């Protein structure tokens, strides 16, 4: 049994990870500022003898003894949320990474960083392999997130070189599933919530931009495989589902699966919105034997069922 810290553990992905780690018999410290996360996401774990919930902002240093592993997931992920206080977003990525790396140094823990496909910006190489250095606007409204995550990756690799830390860096592509917040602002939750409420689906731009959507359970399985891989495997390693869809295709699927009569309305495309995105997961397949199993249709059905329950309350 290991003692494992999950920062951002009360968020969408973090709460699924906490569930899996507790189910495997580990002791879990879930640290969260509750900026976008919610205690409801870990309600099933609160009171479990191996689970501790800790309110803390990763921008501030923290001391927790006896850690074996740290998963650093703390950071708002939806553009609406990370642009709300961009300076705090940058601090969360950079100071948060620094604080977790120092904690790993102090405890000897292995440390995992939730990086993002946003390090590739609006990519000119498609699909995106890890070797691609990206195309990021350093001064745009997405930069607080993109550049924050890029700087965090840099810190991870500098700490590894300087202090021989055991690091694991994953670049996550768009992931969806139960426990996304209804007001999260990302496309999958927006479309499903709008369809279930009979509201118009808000397509930004002409809806021809693409994303590749991974179901949360697949991703969390990949996280754990990476954490448990040989120490020589540091990443960065892409994780996502290579199935690529336009936003129009996504909207049509959501309408069909919900049986909703909602219409599509077109709204301005946000600044610097990437035109295309698809992970090249060759490395994850060969190094970790990982690939996603849940097709978009199946994952949407489960997510729709979740939001039906949430909205009925
Ligand atoms: P989320 O917003 O649901 O979860 C983030 C969690 O971090 C929340 O519980 C939030 O309260 C917490 N948090 C935010 N700032 C914090 C701070 N300063 N200190 C402590 N806690 C803080 O988002 P998510 O989708 O679960 O994303 C989790 C991680 O995965 C993030 O680091 C995100 O950048 C990364 N990621 C997610 C996706 C995706 O598609 N879901 C894609 C790429 C990267
Ligand atoms: N998007 C949309 N309608 C929405 C929310 C998002 O058309 O209500 C678009 C958005 O412009 C982007 C894509 O969907 O092109 C994915 O957006 P999301 O915020 O989910 O993730 P990210 O842009 O970070 O990949």
Short mmCIF file of C-alpha atoms and ligand atoms in Angstrom, two decimals:
data_model
loop_
_atom_site.label_atom_id
_atom_site.label_comp_id
_atom_site.label_asym_id
_atom_site.label_seq_id
_atom_site.Cartn_x
_atom_site.Cartn_y
_atom_site.Cartn_z
CA UNK A 1 0.00 0.00 0.00
CA UNK A 2 1.38 3.40 -1.02
CA UNK A 3 0.68 6.89 0.28
CA UNK A 4 -0.32 8.96 -2.74
CA UNK A 5 -1.05 12.68 -3.09
CA UNK A 6 -3.50 13.77 -5.80
CA UNK A 7 -3.60 17.54 -6.31
CA UNK A 8 -6.80 18.69 -8.01
CA UNK A 9 -8.29 15.47 -6.60
CA UNK A 10 -11.80 16.92 -6.20
CA UNK A 11 -11.97 17.84 -9.89
CA UNK A 12 -13.29 15.85 -12.82
CA UNK A 13 -10.26 13.67 -13.61
CA UNK A 14 -8.73 13.82 -10.12
CA UNK A 15 -11.82 12.35 -8.47
CA UNK A 16 -11.86 9.37 -10.87
CA UNK A 17 -8.17 8.82 -10.13
CA UNK A 18 -8.80 8.95 -6.35
CA UNK A 19 -11.57 6.32 -6.76
CA UNK A 20 -9.22 3.97 -8.60
CA UNK A 21 -6.34 4.42 -6.16
CA UNK A 22 -8.55 3.82 -3.10
CA UNK A 23 -10.06 0.74 -4.81
CA UNK A 24 -6.51 -0.61 -5.22
CA UNK A 25 -5.95 -0.27 -1.46
CA UNK A 26 -3.73 2.81 -1.39
CA UNK A 27 -3.81 5.68 1.08
CA UNK A 28 -4.84 8.86 -0.75
CA UNK A 29 -4.43 12.50 0.20
CA UNK A 30 -6.69 14.58 -2.03
CA UNK A 31 -5.56 18.21 -2.09
CA UNK A 32 -7.77 20.83 -3.74
CA UNK A 33 -8.58 24.53 -3.57
CA UNK A 34 -12.15 23.80 -4.80
CA UNK A 35 -11.78 26.46 -7.49
CA UNK A 36 -13.45 24.25 -10.11
CA UNK A 37 -13.62 21.02 -8.11
CA UNK A 38 -16.32 20.05 -5.68
CA UNK A 39 -16.53 17.93 -2.56
CA UNK A 40 -19.50 16.15 -4.19
CA UNK A 41 -17.06 14.49 -6.61
CA UNK A 42 -15.35 12.69 -3.72
CA UNK A 43 -18.42 12.29 -1.50
CA UNK A 44 -18.15 8.51 -1.89
CA UNK A 45 -14.63 8.58 -0.44
CA UNK A 46 -15.05 11.03 2.43
CA UNK A 47 -15.06 9.02 5.66
CA UNK A 48 -13.02 6.16 4.12
CA UNK A 49 -10.13 5.45 6.55
CA UNK A 50 -7.54 5.62 3.73
CA UNK A 51 -8.83 8.92 2.30
CA UNK A 52 -7.92 12.44 3.46
CA UNK A 53 -9.36 15.59 1.93
CA UNK A 54 -7.23 18.71 2.30
CA UNK A 55 -8.15 22.24 1.23
CA UNK A 56 -5.00 23.92 -0.06
CA UNK A 57 -3.84 26.04 -3.00
CA UNK A 58 -0.80 24.55 -4.78
CA UNK A 59 0.53 28.09 -5.29
CA UNK A 60 1.57 27.84 -1.61
CA UNK A 61 4.20 25.35 -0.46
CA UNK A 62 2.99 22.33 1.49
CA UNK A 63 4.64 19.65 3.62
CA UNK A 64 3.15 16.15 3.69
CA UNK A 65 5.27 13.31 5.08
CA UNK A 66 5.78 9.78 3.86
CA UNK A 67 4.59 10.20 0.27
CA UNK A 68 5.41 7.53 -2.32
CA UNK A 69 3.75 9.20 -5.30
CA UNK A 70 2.38 12.62 -6.29
CA UNK A 71 -0.10 13.14 -9.14
CA UNK A 72 -0.15 16.89 -9.89
CA UNK A 73 -3.49 17.60 -11.55
CA UNK A 74 -4.38 20.91 -9.86
CA UNK A 75 -5.25 23.47 -12.54
CA UNK A 76 -8.49 24.67 -14.11
CA UNK A 77 -8.80 22.96 -17.51
CA UNK A 78 -11.74 24.69 -19.20
CA UNK A 79 -10.85 27.85 -21.17
CA UNK A 80 -13.67 29.72 -19.38
CA UNK A 81 -12.19 28.84 -15.99
CA UNK A 82 -8.49 29.24 -16.75
CA UNK A 83 -9.14 32.66 -18.34
CA UNK A 84 -11.17 33.85 -15.32
CA UNK A 85 -7.99 34.75 -13.37
CA UNK A 86 -5.17 34.17 -15.87
CA UNK A 87 -2.44 35.30 -13.48
CA UNK A 88 -3.55 32.77 -10.90
CA UNK A 89 -3.70 30.10 -13.63
CA UNK A 90 -0.07 30.79 -14.53
CA UNK A 91 0.89 30.69 -10.84
CA UNK A 92 -1.02 27.42 -10.40
CA UNK A 93 0.91 25.76 -13.22
CA UNK A 94 4.35 27.17 -12.47
CA UNK A 95 4.42 27.59 -8.68
CA UNK A 96 2.23 24.50 -8.31
CA UNK A 97 4.76 22.44 -10.28
CA UNK A 98 7.65 23.94 -8.31
CA UNK A 99 5.98 23.17 -4.98
CA UNK A 100 5.19 19.59 -6.01
CA UNK A 101 8.72 19.05 -7.28
CA UNK A 102 10.12 20.35 -3.97
CA UNK A 103 7.73 18.06 -2.11
CA UNK A 104 8.95 15.14 -4.23
CA UNK A 105 12.53 16.08 -3.41
CA UNK A 106 11.78 16.27 0.30
CA UNK A 107 9.90 12.95 0.44
CA UNK A 108 11.60 10.94 -2.33
CA UNK A 109 8.20 10.51 -4.06
CA UNK A 110 7.73 9.88 -7.76
CA UNK A 111 6.02 12.89 -9.32
CA UNK A 112 3.51 12.99 -12.20
CA UNK A 113 2.52 16.09 -14.14
CA UNK A 114 -0.80 16.50 -15.96
CA UNK A 115 0.36 18.43 -19.01
CA UNK A 116 -1.79 19.05 -22.04
CA UNK A 117 -2.14 18.95 -25.81
CA UNK A 118 -2.31 22.76 -25.49
CA UNK A 119 1.50 22.74 -25.40
CA UNK A 120 1.13 22.19 -29.18
CA UNK A 121 -1.01 25.36 -29.46
CA UNK A 122 -2.74 25.70 -32.86
CA UNK A 123 -0.74 22.84 -34.40
CA UNK A 124 0.75 22.97 -37.86
CA UNK A 125 1.70 19.26 -37.64
CA UNK A 126 -1.19 16.79 -37.67
CA UNK A 127 -1.66 14.46 -35.83
CA UNK A 128 0.63 15.71 -33.05
CA UNK A 129 3.57 13.50 -31.97
CA UNK A 130 5.52 14.30 -28.79
CA UNK A 131 8.49 15.44 -30.93
CA UNK A 132 6.46 18.42 -32.24
CA UNK A 133 7.47 21.64 -30.42
CA UNK A 134 4.18 23.40 -30.97
CA UNK A 135 2.74 26.69 -32.18
CA UNK A 136 1.69 28.78 -29.18
CA UNK A 137 0.86 32.49 -29.11
CA UNK A 138 2.78 33.69 -26.05
CA UNK A 139 0.58 36.75 -25.46
CA UNK A 140 -2.93 35.51 -26.26
CA UNK A 141 -5.80 34.72 -23.93
CA UNK A 142 -4.98 30.98 -23.87
CA UNK A 143 -1.30 31.59 -23.04
CA UNK A 144 -1.76 31.64 -19.26
CA UNK A 145 -2.66 27.97 -19.57
CA UNK A 146 -0.50 26.90 -22.53
CA UNK A 147 2.67 28.66 -21.42
CA UNK A 148 2.05 27.78 -17.77
CA UNK A 149 1.89 24.09 -18.70
CA UNK A 150 4.94 24.42 -20.97
CA UNK A 151 6.94 26.04 -18.15
CA UNK A 152 5.80 23.28 -15.78
CA UNK A 153 7.16 20.66 -18.20
CA UNK A 154 10.46 22.55 -18.29
CA UNK A 155 10.65 22.56 -14.49
CA UNK A 156 9.95 18.82 -14.35
CA UNK A 157 12.80 18.01 -16.75
CA UNK A 158 15.20 20.48 -15.08
CA UNK A 159 14.47 18.96 -11.66
CA UNK A 160 15.02 15.51 -13.09
CA UNK A 161 18.40 16.53 -14.53
CA UNK A 162 19.47 18.53 -11.45
CA UNK A 163 18.11 16.27 -8.69
CA UNK A 164 17.54 12.88 -10.34
CA UNK A 165 13.84 13.00 -9.47
CA UNK A 166 11.58 10.26 -10.80
CA UNK A 167 9.23 12.18 -13.10
CA UNK A 168 6.28 11.25 -15.33
CA UNK A 169 4.79 13.79 -17.75
CA UNK A 170 1.57 13.10 -19.66
CA UNK A 171 0.14 15.35 -22.38
CA UNK A 172 -3.61 14.94 -22.10
CA UNK A 173 -5.90 15.51 -25.09
CA UNK A 174 -9.58 16.50 -24.66
CA UNK A 175 -11.15 14.15 -22.13
CA UNK A 176 -14.78 13.97 -21.04
CA UNK A 177 -17.08 11.93 -18.83
CA UNK A 178 -19.22 11.91 -15.70
CA UNK A 179 -18.34 14.54 -13.04
CA UNK A 180 -17.52 17.29 -15.50
CA UNK A 181 -19.29 20.27 -13.97
CA UNK A 182 -22.54 21.24 -15.73
CA UNK A 183 -21.21 24.83 -15.97
CA UNK A 184 -17.69 23.68 -16.94
CA UNK A 185 -17.84 25.49 -20.30
CA UNK A 186 -16.11 22.77 -22.31
CA UNK A 187 -17.80 21.54 -25.44
CA UNK A 188 -18.95 18.06 -24.41
CA UNK A 189 -20.62 19.20 -21.19
CA UNK A 190 -22.05 22.33 -22.85
CA UNK A 191 -23.64 20.40 -25.73
CA UNK A 192 -25.08 17.65 -23.49
CA UNK A 193 -26.49 20.07 -20.91
CA UNK A 194 -27.94 22.30 -23.64
CA UNK A 195 -29.49 19.32 -25.45
CA UNK A 196 -31.05 17.95 -22.25
CA UNK A 197 -32.46 21.36 -21.33
CA UNK A 198 -33.87 21.87 -24.83
CA UNK A 199 -31.63 24.92 -25.35
CA UNK A 200 -29.77 25.77 -28.57
CA UNK A 201 -26.35 24.12 -28.89
CA UNK A 202 -23.70 26.84 -29.05
CA UNK A 203 -21.27 26.06 -31.87
CA UNK A 204 -18.29 28.44 -31.90
CA UNK A 205 -17.10 29.54 -35.34
CA UNK A 206 -18.42 27.44 -38.24
CA UNK A 207 -17.96 24.22 -36.25
CA UNK A 208 -15.39 22.77 -38.68
CA UNK A 209 -12.61 22.78 -36.07
CA UNK A 210 -11.73 19.30 -34.81
CA UNK A 211 -10.98 17.67 -31.47
CA UNK A 212 -10.34 14.06 -30.43
CA UNK A 213 -12.30 13.00 -27.34
CA UNK A 214 -11.11 10.46 -24.79
CA UNK A 215 -13.34 8.92 -22.12
CA UNK A 216 -12.19 9.55 -18.52
CA UNK A 217 -11.83 5.87 -17.50
CA UNK A 218 -9.46 5.19 -20.39
CA UNK A 219 -7.31 8.16 -19.46
CA UNK A 220 -7.10 7.30 -15.76
CA UNK A 221 -5.98 3.78 -16.70
CA UNK A 222 -3.22 5.40 -18.78
CA UNK A 223 -2.20 7.66 -15.85
CA UNK A 224 -1.69 4.66 -13.59
CA UNK A 225 0.21 2.71 -16.21
CA UNK A 226 2.56 5.65 -16.68
CA UNK A 227 3.07 6.13 -12.94
CA UNK A 228 3.87 2.42 -12.54
CA UNK A 229 6.17 2.24 -15.58
CA UNK A 230 9.94 1.80 -15.41
CA UNK A 231 11.78 4.81 -13.94
CA UNK A 232 13.45 5.38 -17.33
CA UNK A 233 10.02 6.27 -18.78
CA UNK A 234 9.65 9.97 -18.05
CA UNK A 235 7.50 11.08 -21.00
CA UNK A 236 6.33 13.45 -22.24
CA UNK A 237 3.76 11.00 -23.51
CA UNK A 238 0.52 11.79 -25.35
CA UNK A 239 -2.74 10.32 -24.07
CA UNK A 240 -6.01 10.74 -25.86
CA UNK A 241 -8.37 9.04 -28.26
CA UNK A 242 -7.27 9.43 -31.90
CA UNK A 243 -10.89 9.46 -33.15
CA UNK A 244 -11.20 12.99 -34.59
CA UNK A 245 -14.51 14.88 -35.01
CA UNK A 246 -15.64 18.35 -36.04
CA UNK A 247 -17.75 20.27 -33.53
CA UNK A 248 -20.70 19.96 -35.91
CA UNK A 249 -20.32 16.17 -35.91
CA UNK A 250 -20.16 16.19 -32.11
CA UNK A 251 -23.28 18.36 -31.86
CA UNK A 252 -25.20 16.06 -34.22
CA UNK A 253 -24.22 12.98 -32.23
CA UNK A 254 -25.29 14.59 -28.97
CA UNK A 255 -28.65 15.54 -30.49
CA UNK A 256 -29.18 12.00 -31.78
CA UNK A 257 -28.17 10.27 -28.53
CA UNK A 258 -30.25 12.58 -26.32
CA UNK A 259 -33.22 12.61 -28.70
CA UNK A 260 -33.25 16.39 -28.26
CA UNK A 261 -35.04 18.75 -30.64
CA UNK A 262 -32.56 21.55 -29.91
CA UNK A 263 -31.11 23.56 -32.81
CA UNK A 264 -27.51 24.63 -33.45
CA UNK A 265 -26.65 28.32 -33.13
CA UNK A 266 -23.35 29.74 -34.30
CA UNK A 267 -21.32 32.06 -32.08
CA UNK A 268 -17.95 33.81 -32.57
CA UNK A 269 -14.88 31.59 -32.49
CA UNK A 270 -12.77 32.43 -29.40
CA UNK A 271 -9.32 33.94 -30.05
CA UNK A 272 -6.54 31.42 -30.80
CA UNK A 273 -8.96 28.46 -30.80
CA UNK A 274 -6.94 25.56 -32.31
CA UNK A 275 -8.31 24.49 -35.71
CA UNK A 276 -7.44 20.80 -35.39
CA UNK A 277 -6.21 18.37 -32.78
CA UNK A 278 -5.50 14.64 -32.82
CA UNK A 279 -3.04 12.72 -30.67
CA UNK A 280 -0.37 10.49 -32.12
CA UNK A 281 -0.36 7.78 -29.43
CA UNK A 282 2.33 5.54 -30.91
CA UNK A 283 4.55 6.13 -27.86
CA UNK A 284 1.82 5.30 -25.31
CA UNK A 285 1.01 2.11 -27.22
CA UNK A 286 4.59 0.90 -27.50
CA UNK A 287 5.92 1.99 -24.08
CA UNK A 288 2.85 1.40 -21.90
CA UNK A 289 0.73 -0.96 -24.01
CA UNK A 290 -2.04 1.64 -23.56
CA UNK A 291 -4.73 2.69 -25.95
CA UNK A 292 -8.29 3.91 -25.37
CA UNK A 293 -11.08 1.35 -25.41
CA UNK A 294 -14.24 3.46 -25.15
CA UNK A 295 -15.61 4.78 -28.45
CA UNK A 296 -17.15 8.28 -28.56
CA UNK A 297 -20.70 6.95 -28.89
CA UNK A 298 -20.37 4.71 -25.80
CA UNK A 299 -18.68 7.40 -23.73
CA UNK A 300 -21.28 9.99 -24.70
CA UNK A 301 -24.08 7.63 -23.64
CA UNK A 302 -22.54 7.24 -20.18
CA UNK A 303 -21.94 10.98 -19.87
CA UNK A 304 -25.49 11.80 -21.00
CA UNK A 305 -26.85 9.36 -18.39
CA UNK A 306 -24.79 11.15 -15.74
CA UNK A 307 -26.02 14.62 -16.72
CA UNK A 308 -29.65 13.39 -16.83
CA UNK A 309 -29.29 12.45 -13.14
CA UNK A 310 -27.53 15.71 -12.21
CA UNK A 311 -30.08 17.91 -14.00
CA UNK A 312 -33.03 15.99 -12.53
CA UNK A 313 -31.92 16.97 -8.97
P1 LIG B 1 -11.08 20.30 -13.36
O1 LIG B 1 -11.20 21.79 -13.47
O2 LIG B 1 -12.33 19.50 -13.20
O3 LIG B 1 -10.13 19.91 -12.16
C1 LIG B 1 -9.06 20.68 -11.71
C2 LIG B 1 -9.00 20.58 -10.19
O4 LIG B 1 -7.89 21.35 -9.73
C3 LIG B 1 -10.25 21.17 -9.53
O5 LIG B 1 -10.68 20.31 -8.50
C4 LIG B 1 -9.76 22.50 -8.98
O6 LIG B 1 -10.50 22.95 -7.86
C5 LIG B 1 -8.32 22.18 -8.66
N1 LIG B 1 -7.46 23.38 -8.65
C6 LIG B 1 -7.40 24.35 -9.58
N2 LIG B 1 -6.47 25.27 -9.23
C7 LIG B 1 -5.95 24.83 -8.04
C8 LIG B 1 -4.95 25.35 -7.19
N3 LIG B 1 -4.30 26.50 -7.45
N4 LIG B 1 -4.65 24.65 -6.06
C9 LIG B 1 -5.31 23.49 -5.76
N5 LIG B 1 -6.27 22.97 -6.54
C10 LIG B 1 -6.58 23.64 -7.67
O7 LIG B 1 -10.25 19.82 -14.64
P2 LIG B 1 -9.86 18.36 -15.16
O8 LIG B 1 -10.41 18.20 -16.51
O9 LIG B 1 -10.13 17.35 -14.12
O10 LIG B 1 -8.28 18.54 -15.33
C11 LIG B 1 -7.34 17.97 -14.43
C12 LIG B 1 -5.93 18.21 -14.94
O11 LIG B 1 -5.77 17.61 -16.23
C13 LIG B 1 -5.57 19.69 -15.10
O12 LIG B 1 -4.23 19.88 -14.72
C14 LIG B 1 -5.73 19.92 -16.59
O13 LIG B 1 -4.90 20.97 -17.04
C15 LIG B 1 -5.30 18.58 -17.16
N6 LIG B 1 -5.90 18.36 -18.49
C16 LIG B 1 -7.21 18.01 -18.61
C17 LIG B 1 -7.74 17.83 -19.88
C18 LIG B 1 -9.17 17.41 -20.09
O14 LIG B 1 -9.60 17.36 -21.24
N7 LIG B 1 -9.95 17.09 -19.09
C19 LIG B 1 -6.94 18.03 -21.02
C20 LIG B 1 -5.62 18.42 -20.84
C21 LIG B 1 -5.11 18.57 -19.57
N1 LIG B 2 -16.83 24.90 -28.40
C1 LIG B 2 -18.06 25.08 -29.02
N2 LIG B 2 -19.16 25.32 -28.23
C2 LIG B 2 -19.08 25.35 -26.86
C3 LIG B 2 -17.83 25.15 -26.25
C4 LIG B 2 -16.72 24.93 -27.05
O1 LIG B 2 -18.17 25.04 -30.25
O2 LIG B 2 -20.12 25.56 -26.24
C5 LIG B 2 -15.66 24.63 -29.26
C6 LIG B 2 -14.42 25.44 -28.94
O3 LIG B 2 -14.42 26.66 -29.65
C7 LIG B 2 -13.32 24.50 -29.41
C8 LIG B 2 -13.88 23.10 -29.15
O4 LIG B 2 -15.30 23.28 -29.03
O5 LIG B 2 -13.10 24.64 -30.79
C9 LIG B 2 -13.36 22.46 -27.88
O6 LIG B 2 -13.52 23.40 -26.84
P1 LIG B 2 -13.22 23.03 -25.31
O7 LIG B 2 -13.38 24.29 -24.53
O8 LIG B 2 -14.01 21.84 -24.91
O9 LIG B 2 -11.70 22.53 -25.31
P2 LIG B 2 -10.35 23.12 -25.95
O10 LIG B 2 -10.65 24.31 -26.81
O11 LIG B 2 -9.51 23.50 -24.78
O12 LIG B 2 -9.83 22.01 -26.75
#
